[in-house]
Coordinates of C-alpha atoms and ligand atoms in Angstrom, one line a residue:
X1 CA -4.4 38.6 68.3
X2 CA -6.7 36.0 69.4
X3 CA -7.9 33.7 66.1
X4 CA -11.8 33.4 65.7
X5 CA -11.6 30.8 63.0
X6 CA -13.2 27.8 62.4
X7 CA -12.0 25.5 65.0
X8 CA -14.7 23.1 65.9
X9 CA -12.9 20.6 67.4
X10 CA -10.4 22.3 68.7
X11 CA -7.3 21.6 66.3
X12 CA -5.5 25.6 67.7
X13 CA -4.7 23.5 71.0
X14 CA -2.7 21.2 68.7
X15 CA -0.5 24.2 67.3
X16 CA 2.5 25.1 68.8
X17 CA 3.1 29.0 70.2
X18 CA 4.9 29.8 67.1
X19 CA 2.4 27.9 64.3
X20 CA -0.3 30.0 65.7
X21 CA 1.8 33.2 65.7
X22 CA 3.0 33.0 61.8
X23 CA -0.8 32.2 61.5
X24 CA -1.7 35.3 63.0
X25 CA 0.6 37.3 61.0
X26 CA -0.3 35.9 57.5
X27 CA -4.2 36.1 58.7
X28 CA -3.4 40.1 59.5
X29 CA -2.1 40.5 56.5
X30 CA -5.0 38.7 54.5
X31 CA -7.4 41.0 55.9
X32 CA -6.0 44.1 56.4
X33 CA -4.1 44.4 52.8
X34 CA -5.4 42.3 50.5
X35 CA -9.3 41.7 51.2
X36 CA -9.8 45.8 50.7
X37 CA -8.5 45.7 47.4
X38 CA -9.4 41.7 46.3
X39 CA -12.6 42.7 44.6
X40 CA -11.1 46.0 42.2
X41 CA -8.6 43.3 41.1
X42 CA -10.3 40.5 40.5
X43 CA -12.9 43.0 38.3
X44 CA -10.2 44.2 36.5
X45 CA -8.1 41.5 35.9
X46 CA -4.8 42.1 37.6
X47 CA -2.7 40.7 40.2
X48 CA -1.8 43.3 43.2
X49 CA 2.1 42.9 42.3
X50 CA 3.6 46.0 44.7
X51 CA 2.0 43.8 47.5
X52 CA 4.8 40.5 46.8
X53 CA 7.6 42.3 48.7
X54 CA 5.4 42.2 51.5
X55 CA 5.2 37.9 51.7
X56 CA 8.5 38.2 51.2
X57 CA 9.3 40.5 54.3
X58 CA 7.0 38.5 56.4
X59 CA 8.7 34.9 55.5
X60 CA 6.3 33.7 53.6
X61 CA 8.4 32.7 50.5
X62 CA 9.7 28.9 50.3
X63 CA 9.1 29.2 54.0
X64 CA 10.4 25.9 55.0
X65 CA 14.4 26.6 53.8
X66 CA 16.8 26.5 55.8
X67 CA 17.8 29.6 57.3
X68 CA 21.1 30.1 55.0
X69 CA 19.9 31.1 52.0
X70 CA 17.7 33.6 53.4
X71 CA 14.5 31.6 54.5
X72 CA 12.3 31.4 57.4
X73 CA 13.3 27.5 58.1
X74 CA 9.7 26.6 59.6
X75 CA 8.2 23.4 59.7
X76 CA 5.6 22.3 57.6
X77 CA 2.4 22.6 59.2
X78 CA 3.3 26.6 59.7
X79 CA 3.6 26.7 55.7
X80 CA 0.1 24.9 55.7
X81 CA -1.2 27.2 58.0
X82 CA 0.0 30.4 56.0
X83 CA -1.5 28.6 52.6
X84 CA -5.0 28.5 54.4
X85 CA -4.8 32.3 55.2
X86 CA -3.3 33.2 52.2
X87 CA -6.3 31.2 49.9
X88 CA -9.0 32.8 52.7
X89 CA -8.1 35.7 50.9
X90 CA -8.1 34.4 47.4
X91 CA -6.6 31.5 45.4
X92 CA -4.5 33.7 43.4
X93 CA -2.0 35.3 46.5
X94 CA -1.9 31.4 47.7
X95 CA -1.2 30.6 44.3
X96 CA 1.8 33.1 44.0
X97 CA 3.2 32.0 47.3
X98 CA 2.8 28.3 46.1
X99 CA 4.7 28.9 43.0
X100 CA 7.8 30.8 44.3
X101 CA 8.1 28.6 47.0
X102 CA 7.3 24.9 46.0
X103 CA 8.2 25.5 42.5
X104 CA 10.4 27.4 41.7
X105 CA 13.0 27.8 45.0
X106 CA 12.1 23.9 45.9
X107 CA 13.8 22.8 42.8
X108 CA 16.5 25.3 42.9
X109 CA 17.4 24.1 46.3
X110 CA 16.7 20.3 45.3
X111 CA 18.2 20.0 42.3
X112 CA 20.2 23.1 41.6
X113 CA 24.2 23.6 41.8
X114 CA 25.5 25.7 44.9
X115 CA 26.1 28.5 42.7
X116 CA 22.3 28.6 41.4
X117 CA 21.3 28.2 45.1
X118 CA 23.2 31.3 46.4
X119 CA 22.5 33.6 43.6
X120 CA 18.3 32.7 43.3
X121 CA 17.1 31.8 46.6
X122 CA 17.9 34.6 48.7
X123 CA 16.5 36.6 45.7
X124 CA 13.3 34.7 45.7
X125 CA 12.8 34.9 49.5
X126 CA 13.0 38.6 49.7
X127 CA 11.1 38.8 46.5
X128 CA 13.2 40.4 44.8
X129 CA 13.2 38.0 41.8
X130 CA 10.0 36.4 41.0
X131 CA 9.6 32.9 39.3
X132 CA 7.3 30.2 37.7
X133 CA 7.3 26.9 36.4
X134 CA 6.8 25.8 33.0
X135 CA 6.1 22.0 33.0
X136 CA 2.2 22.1 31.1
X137 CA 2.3 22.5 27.5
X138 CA -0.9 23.0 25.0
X139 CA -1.2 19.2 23.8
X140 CA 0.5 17.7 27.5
X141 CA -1.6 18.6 31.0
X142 CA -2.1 15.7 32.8
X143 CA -0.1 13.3 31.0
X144 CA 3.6 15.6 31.3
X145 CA 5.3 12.7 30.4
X146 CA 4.8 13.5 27.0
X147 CA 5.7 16.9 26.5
X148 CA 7.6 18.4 23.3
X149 CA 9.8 21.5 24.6
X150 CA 13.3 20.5 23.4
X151 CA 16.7 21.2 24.6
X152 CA 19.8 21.1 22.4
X153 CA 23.5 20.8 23.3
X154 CA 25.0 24.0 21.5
X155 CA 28.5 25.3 22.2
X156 CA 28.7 26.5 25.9
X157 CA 24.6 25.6 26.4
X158 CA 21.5 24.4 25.3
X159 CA 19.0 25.8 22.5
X160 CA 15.4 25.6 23.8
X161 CA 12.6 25.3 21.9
X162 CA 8.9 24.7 22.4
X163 CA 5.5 26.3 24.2
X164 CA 4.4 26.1 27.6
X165 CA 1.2 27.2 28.8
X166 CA -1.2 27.7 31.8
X167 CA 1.9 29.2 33.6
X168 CA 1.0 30.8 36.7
X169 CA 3.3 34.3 36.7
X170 CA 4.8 33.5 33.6
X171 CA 4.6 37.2 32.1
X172 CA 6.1 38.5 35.5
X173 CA 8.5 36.0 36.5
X174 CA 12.5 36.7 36.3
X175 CA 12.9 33.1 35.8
X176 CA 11.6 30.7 34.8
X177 CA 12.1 26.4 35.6
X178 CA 11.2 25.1 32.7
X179 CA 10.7 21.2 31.6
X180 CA 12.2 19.8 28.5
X181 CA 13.5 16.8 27.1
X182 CA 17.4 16.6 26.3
X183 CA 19.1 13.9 24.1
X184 CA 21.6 12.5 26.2
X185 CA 23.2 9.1 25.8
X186 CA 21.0 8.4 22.8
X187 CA 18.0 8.6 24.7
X188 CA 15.4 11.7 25.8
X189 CA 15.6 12.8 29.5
X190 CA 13.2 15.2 31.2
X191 CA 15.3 17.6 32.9
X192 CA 15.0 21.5 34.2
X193 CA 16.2 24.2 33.4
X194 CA 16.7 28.3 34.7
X195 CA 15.8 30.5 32.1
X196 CA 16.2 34.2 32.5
X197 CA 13.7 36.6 31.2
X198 CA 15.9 38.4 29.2
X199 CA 16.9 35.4 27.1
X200 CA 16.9 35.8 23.3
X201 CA 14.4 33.6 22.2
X202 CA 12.2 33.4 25.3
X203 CA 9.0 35.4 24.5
X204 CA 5.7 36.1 27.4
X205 CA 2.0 35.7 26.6
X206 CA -0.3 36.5 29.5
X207 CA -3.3 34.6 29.0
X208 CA -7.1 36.6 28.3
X209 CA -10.7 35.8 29.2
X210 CA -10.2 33.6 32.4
X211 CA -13.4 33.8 34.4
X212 CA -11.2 31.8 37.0
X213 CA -8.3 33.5 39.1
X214 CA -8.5 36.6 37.7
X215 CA -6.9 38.1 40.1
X216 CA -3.6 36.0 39.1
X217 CA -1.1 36.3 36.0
X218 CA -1.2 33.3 33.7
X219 CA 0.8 33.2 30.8
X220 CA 2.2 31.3 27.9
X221 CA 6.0 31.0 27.9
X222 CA 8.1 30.5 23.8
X223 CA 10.7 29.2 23.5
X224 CA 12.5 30.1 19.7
X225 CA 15.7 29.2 19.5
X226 CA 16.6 30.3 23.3
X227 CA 20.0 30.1 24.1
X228 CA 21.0 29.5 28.0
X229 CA 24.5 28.6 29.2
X230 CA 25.5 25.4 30.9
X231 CA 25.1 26.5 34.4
X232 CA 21.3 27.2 33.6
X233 CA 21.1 23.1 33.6
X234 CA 19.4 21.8 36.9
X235 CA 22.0 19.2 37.6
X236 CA 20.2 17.0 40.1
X237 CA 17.4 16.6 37.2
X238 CA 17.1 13.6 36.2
X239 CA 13.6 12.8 34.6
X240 CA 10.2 13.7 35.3
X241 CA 9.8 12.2 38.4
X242 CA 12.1 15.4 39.8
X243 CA 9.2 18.0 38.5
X244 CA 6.7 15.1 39.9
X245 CA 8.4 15.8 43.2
X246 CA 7.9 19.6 42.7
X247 CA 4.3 18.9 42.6
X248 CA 4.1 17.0 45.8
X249 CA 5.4 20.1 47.8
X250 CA 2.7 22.5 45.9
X251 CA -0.1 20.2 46.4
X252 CA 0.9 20.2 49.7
X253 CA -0.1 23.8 49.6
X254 CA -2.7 23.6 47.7
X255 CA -4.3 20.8 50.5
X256 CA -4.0 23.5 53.3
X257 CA -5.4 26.6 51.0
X258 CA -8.0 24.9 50.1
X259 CA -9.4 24.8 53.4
X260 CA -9.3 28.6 53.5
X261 CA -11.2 29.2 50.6
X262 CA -13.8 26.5 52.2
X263 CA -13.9 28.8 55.3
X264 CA -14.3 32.5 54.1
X265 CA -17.4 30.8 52.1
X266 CA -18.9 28.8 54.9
X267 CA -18.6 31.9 57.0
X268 CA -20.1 34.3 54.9
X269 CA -23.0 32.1 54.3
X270 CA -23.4 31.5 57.8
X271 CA -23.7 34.9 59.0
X272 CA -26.0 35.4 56.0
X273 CA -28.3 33.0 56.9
X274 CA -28.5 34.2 60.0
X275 CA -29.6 38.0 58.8
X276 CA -31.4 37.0 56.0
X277 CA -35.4 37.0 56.6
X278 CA -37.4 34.8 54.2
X279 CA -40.9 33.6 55.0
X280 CA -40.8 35.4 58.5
X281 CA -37.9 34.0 59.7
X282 CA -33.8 33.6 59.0
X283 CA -33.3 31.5 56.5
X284 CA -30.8 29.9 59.1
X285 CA -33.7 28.6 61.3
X286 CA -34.8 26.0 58.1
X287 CA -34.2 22.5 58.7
X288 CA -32.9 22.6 55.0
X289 CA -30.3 25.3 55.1
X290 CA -29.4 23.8 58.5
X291 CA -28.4 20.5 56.8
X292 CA -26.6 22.4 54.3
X293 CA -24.6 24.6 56.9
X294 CA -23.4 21.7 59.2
X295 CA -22.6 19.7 56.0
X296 CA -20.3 22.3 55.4
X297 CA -18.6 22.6 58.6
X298 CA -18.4 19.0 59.1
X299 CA -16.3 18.5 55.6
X300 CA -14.0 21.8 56.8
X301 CA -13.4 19.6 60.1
X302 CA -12.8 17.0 58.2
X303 CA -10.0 18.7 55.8
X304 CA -8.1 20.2 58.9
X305 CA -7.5 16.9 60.2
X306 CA -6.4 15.1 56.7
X307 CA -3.9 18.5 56.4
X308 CA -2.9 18.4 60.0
X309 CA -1.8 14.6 60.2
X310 CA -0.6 15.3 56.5
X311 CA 2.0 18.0 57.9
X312 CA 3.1 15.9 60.4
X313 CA 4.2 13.3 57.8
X314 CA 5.4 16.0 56.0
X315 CA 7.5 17.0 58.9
X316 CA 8.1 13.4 60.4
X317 CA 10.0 12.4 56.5
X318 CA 7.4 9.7 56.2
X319 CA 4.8 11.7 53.7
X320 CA 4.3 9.6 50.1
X321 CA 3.0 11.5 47.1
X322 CA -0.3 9.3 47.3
X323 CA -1.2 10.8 51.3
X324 CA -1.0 14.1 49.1
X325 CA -3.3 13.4 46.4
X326 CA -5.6 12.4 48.7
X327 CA -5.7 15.8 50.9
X328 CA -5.6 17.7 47.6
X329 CA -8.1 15.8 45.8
X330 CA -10.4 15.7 49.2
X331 CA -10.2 19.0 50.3
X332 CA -10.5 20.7 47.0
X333 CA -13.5 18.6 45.8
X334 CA -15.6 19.7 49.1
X335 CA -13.8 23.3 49.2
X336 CA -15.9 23.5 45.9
X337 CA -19.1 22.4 46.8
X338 CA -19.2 24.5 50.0
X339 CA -18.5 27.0 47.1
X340 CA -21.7 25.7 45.9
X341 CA -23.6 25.9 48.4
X342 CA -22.8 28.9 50.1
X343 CA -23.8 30.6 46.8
X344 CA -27.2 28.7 46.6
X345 CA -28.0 29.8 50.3
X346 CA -26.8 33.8 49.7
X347 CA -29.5 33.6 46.6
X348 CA -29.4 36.4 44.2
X349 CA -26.7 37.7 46.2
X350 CA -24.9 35.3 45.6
X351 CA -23.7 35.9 42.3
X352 CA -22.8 39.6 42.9
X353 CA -18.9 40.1 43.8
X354 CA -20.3 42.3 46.6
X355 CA -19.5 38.8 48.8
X356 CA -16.5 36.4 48.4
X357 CA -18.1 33.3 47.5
X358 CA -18.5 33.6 43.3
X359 CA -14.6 34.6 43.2
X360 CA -14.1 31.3 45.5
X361 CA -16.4 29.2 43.9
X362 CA -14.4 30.4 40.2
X363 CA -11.1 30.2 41.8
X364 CA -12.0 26.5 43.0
X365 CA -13.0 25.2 39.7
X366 CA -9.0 26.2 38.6
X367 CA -7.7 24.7 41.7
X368 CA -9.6 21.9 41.3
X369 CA -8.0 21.5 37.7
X370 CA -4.4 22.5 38.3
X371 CA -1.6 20.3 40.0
X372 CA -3.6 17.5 38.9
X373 CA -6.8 17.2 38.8
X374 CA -9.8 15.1 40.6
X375 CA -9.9 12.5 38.6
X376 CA -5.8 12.5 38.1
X377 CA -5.9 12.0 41.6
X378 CA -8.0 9.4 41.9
X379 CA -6.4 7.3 39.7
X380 CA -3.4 7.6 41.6
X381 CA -4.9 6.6 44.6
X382 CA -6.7 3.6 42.8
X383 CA -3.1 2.7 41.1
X384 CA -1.5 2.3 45.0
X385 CA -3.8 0.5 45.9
X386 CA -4.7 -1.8 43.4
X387 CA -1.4 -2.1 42.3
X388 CA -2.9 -1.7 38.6
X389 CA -2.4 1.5 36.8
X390 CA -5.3 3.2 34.7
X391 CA -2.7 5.2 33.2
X392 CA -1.3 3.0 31.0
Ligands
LIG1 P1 4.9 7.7 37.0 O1 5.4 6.4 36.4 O2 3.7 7.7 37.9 O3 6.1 8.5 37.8 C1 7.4 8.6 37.3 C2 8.3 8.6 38.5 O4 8.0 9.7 39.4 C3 7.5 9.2 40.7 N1 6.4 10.0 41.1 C4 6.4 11.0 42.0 N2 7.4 11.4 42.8 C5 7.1 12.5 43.6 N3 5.9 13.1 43.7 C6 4.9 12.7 42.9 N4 3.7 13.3 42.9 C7 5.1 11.6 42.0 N5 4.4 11.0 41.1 C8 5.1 10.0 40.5 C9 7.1 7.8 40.4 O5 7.3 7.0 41.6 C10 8.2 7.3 39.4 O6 9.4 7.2 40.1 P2 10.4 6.0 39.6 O7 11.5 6.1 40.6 O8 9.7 4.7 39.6 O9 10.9 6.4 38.2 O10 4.6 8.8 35.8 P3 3.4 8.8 34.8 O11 4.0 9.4 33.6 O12 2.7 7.5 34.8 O13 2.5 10.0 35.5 C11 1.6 9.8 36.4 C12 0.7 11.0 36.7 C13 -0.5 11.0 35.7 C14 0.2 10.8 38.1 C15 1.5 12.3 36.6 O14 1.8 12.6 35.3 C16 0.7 13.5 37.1 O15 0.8 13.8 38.3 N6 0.0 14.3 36.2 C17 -0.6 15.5 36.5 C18 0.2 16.7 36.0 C19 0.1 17.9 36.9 O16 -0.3 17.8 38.0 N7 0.6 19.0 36.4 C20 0.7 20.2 37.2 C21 1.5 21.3 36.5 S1 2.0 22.6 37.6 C22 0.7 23.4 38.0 O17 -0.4 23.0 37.8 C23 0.9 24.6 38.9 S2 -0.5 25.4 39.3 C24 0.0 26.7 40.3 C25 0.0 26.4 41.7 O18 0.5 25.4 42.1 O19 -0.5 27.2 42.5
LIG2 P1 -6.4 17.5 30.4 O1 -5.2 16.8 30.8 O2 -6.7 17.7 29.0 O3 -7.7 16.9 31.1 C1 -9.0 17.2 30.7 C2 -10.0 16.2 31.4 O4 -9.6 14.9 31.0 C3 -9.9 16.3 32.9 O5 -11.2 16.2 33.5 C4 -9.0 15.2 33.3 O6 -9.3 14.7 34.6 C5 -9.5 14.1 32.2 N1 -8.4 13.1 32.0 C6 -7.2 13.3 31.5 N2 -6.5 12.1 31.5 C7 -7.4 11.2 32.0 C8 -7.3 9.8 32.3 N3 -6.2 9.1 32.0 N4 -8.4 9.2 32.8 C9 -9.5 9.8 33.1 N5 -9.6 11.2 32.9 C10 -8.6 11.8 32.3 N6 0.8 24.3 34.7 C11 2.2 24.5 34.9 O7 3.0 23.8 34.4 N7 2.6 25.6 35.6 C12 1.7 26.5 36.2 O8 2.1 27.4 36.8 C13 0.3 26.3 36.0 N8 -0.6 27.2 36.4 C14 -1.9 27.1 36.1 C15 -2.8 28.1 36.4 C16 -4.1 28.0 35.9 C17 -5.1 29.2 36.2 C18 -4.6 26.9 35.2 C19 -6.0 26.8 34.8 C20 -3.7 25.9 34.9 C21 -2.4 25.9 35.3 N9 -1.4 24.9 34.9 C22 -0.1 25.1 35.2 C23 -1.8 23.8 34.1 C24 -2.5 22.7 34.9 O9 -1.6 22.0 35.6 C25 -3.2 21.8 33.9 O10 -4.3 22.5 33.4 C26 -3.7 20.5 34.5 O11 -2.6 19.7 34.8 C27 -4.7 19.7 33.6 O12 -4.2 19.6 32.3 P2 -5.2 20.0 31.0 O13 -5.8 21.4 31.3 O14 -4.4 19.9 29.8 O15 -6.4 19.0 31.1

């Protein structure tokens, strides 16, 4: 299959055979099984779950372990090229893949003891198990640092109690890594745990009303009294900054889908444009729309190069959280004005789900939110380089 993307400057002779290939496949797969079915469930409200054992038969899931646990072992710009396809189709399948992968089998494999690791991650890359991560609470988003969900020693475990919410596959997820302070030495330590969903104690909430990612389960995860044995203890835990690092591989992610949210708008208003007659002539042939159009292509040229030279970081050990705040706060903030714009140029069309772009531009404001938001971002940028936190 031959890719007709957006490529302006040429980035596909950059790729490697076998980048381009796993691509392909997770391209295929956008548009052949998920696109004819994206707008029923994205009216209704539900999540295509029968279509998850597919990522995981393709390789999709925590793509970049190694081989021995049952994962595909590419590199990292290969699991930012499958992201991009994935969001192409809609921000709720990247987001799935994004959450098994980065975190939930990230930490199992980065913190977790051999025996977690043998048992969950082949489970999780055959999609056999799904997972989510339960780090946001109701009074604790940007600032985690804060959050309230307890654990207790008890004989043999720990006793969890507290609320998580905003949790992406929380009412579908076999387990769950969840983020809670635990008394230890005489001080509180942020550490994660594995919570199975059939724990006493551990009750599911999905959420109602989103006008966002509808096409995605999010949920609110209780925690009364829930008892989990020792071994459900992430050992290499050892305070936020280990869910911080979680967060660095999604945003990753999020950096490279982004871009294919950005695209599957920019396209469709494109060929819109070009078909659409106003004033005797296609509306592409204004000076104004024009200006909009290349705007549009210019800041999706832009993005691929950030993400590109960001995988290769990625890939050459030198990335630092900061180089991905930057691609995720970037890419996302001009993935939703494309958004924008491609729905002003489509006009009343526009705001019909009869096109992708409303779902995009919906999705976007979420992924603009989640994982940190702009302005989080920002901050974080301004605190490496100033050397001067605004968080403080
Ligand atoms: P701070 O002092 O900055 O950091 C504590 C320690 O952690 C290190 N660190 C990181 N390490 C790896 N990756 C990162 N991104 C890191 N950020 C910080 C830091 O170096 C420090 O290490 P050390 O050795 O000095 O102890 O902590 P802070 O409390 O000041 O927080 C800073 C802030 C605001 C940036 C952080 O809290 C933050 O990122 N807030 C945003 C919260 C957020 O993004 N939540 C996302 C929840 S999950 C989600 O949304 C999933 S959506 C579904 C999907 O992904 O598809
Ligand atoms: P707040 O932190 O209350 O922020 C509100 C506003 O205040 C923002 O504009 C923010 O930028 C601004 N603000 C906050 N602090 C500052 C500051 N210091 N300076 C300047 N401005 C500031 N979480 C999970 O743990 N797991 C998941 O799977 C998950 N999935 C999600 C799925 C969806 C659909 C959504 C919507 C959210 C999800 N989240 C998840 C939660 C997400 O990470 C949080 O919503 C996000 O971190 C922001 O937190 P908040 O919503 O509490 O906003």
């Amino acid at each position: 299959m031959t890719y007709s993307g957006v490529d302006y400057y040429r980035l596909e002779e950059l790729l490697t055979e076998e980048e381009r290939m796993v691509r392909d496949v997770a391209r295929r797969f956008v548009e052949e099984e998920f696109l004819p079915r994206v707008q029923r469930c994205f009216r209704e409200g539900s999540f295509p779950l029968d279509l998850v054992p597919r990522l995981g038969q393709l390789g999709f899931l925590g793509m970049t372990l190694p081989a021995r646990y049952g994962c595909a072992g590419m590199n990292n710009i290969a699991y930012g090229l499958v992201s991009q396809e994935l969001e192409r189709g809609d921000s709720g399948l990247r987001s799935f893949a994004s959450v098994q992968s980065s975190l939930v089998m990230y930490p199992i494999y980065t913190f977790g003891s051999e025996e977690q690791k043998g048992f969950w991650l082949p489970r999780l890359a055959r999609a056999e198990a799904i997972g989510c991560f339960g780090l946001t609470e109701p009074d604790f988003g940007s600032n985690p640092a804060g959050l309230r969900t307890r654990a207790k020693k008890s004989a043999g475990g720990y006793v969890l109690n507290g609320t998580k919410r905003w949790i992406t596959n929380g009412s579908i997820a076999d387990v769950a890594v969840v983020w809670a302070k635990l008394e230890e030495d005489g001080r509180d330590t942020i550490r994660g745990f594995l919570v199975e969903k059939e724990r006493h104690g551990f009750l599911r909430r999905e959420i109602e009303g989103k006008f966002s990612f509808r096409a995605s389960v999010t949920s609110e995860l209780i925690f009364e009294d829930c008892w989990i044995p020792q071994e459900n203890l992430l050992p290499g835990t050892t305070g936020l900054k280990s869910a911080l690092m979680c967060l660095t591989q999604a945003r990753y992610g999020i950096a490279w889908g982004a871009i294919g949210a950005a695209i599957a708008c920019y396209e469709c208003a494109l060929e819109y444009a070009k078909s659409r007659v106003m004033f005797s002539r296609p509306i592409a042939g204004y000076q104004l729309v024009q200006a909009k159009l290349v705007w549009m292509l210019t800041e999706i040229t832009k993005a691929q190069l950030l993400s590109f030279r960001l995988g290769k970081l990625k890939d050459g050990g030198q990335l630092r959280p900061e180089h991905v705040s930057m691609a995720k706060m970037n890419n996302v903030a001009i993935a939703l004005q494309i958004a924008r714009l491609a729905r002003d140029i489509l006009g009343a069309n526009g705001i019909t789900d009869d096109y992708p772009v409303i779902r995009h531009l919906l999705n976007l404001e979420t992924v603009n939110t989640y994982e940190g938001t702009e302005d989080i971002h920002r901050l974080t940028i301004g605190r490496d380089i100033t050397g001067l936190s605004a968080f403080e």
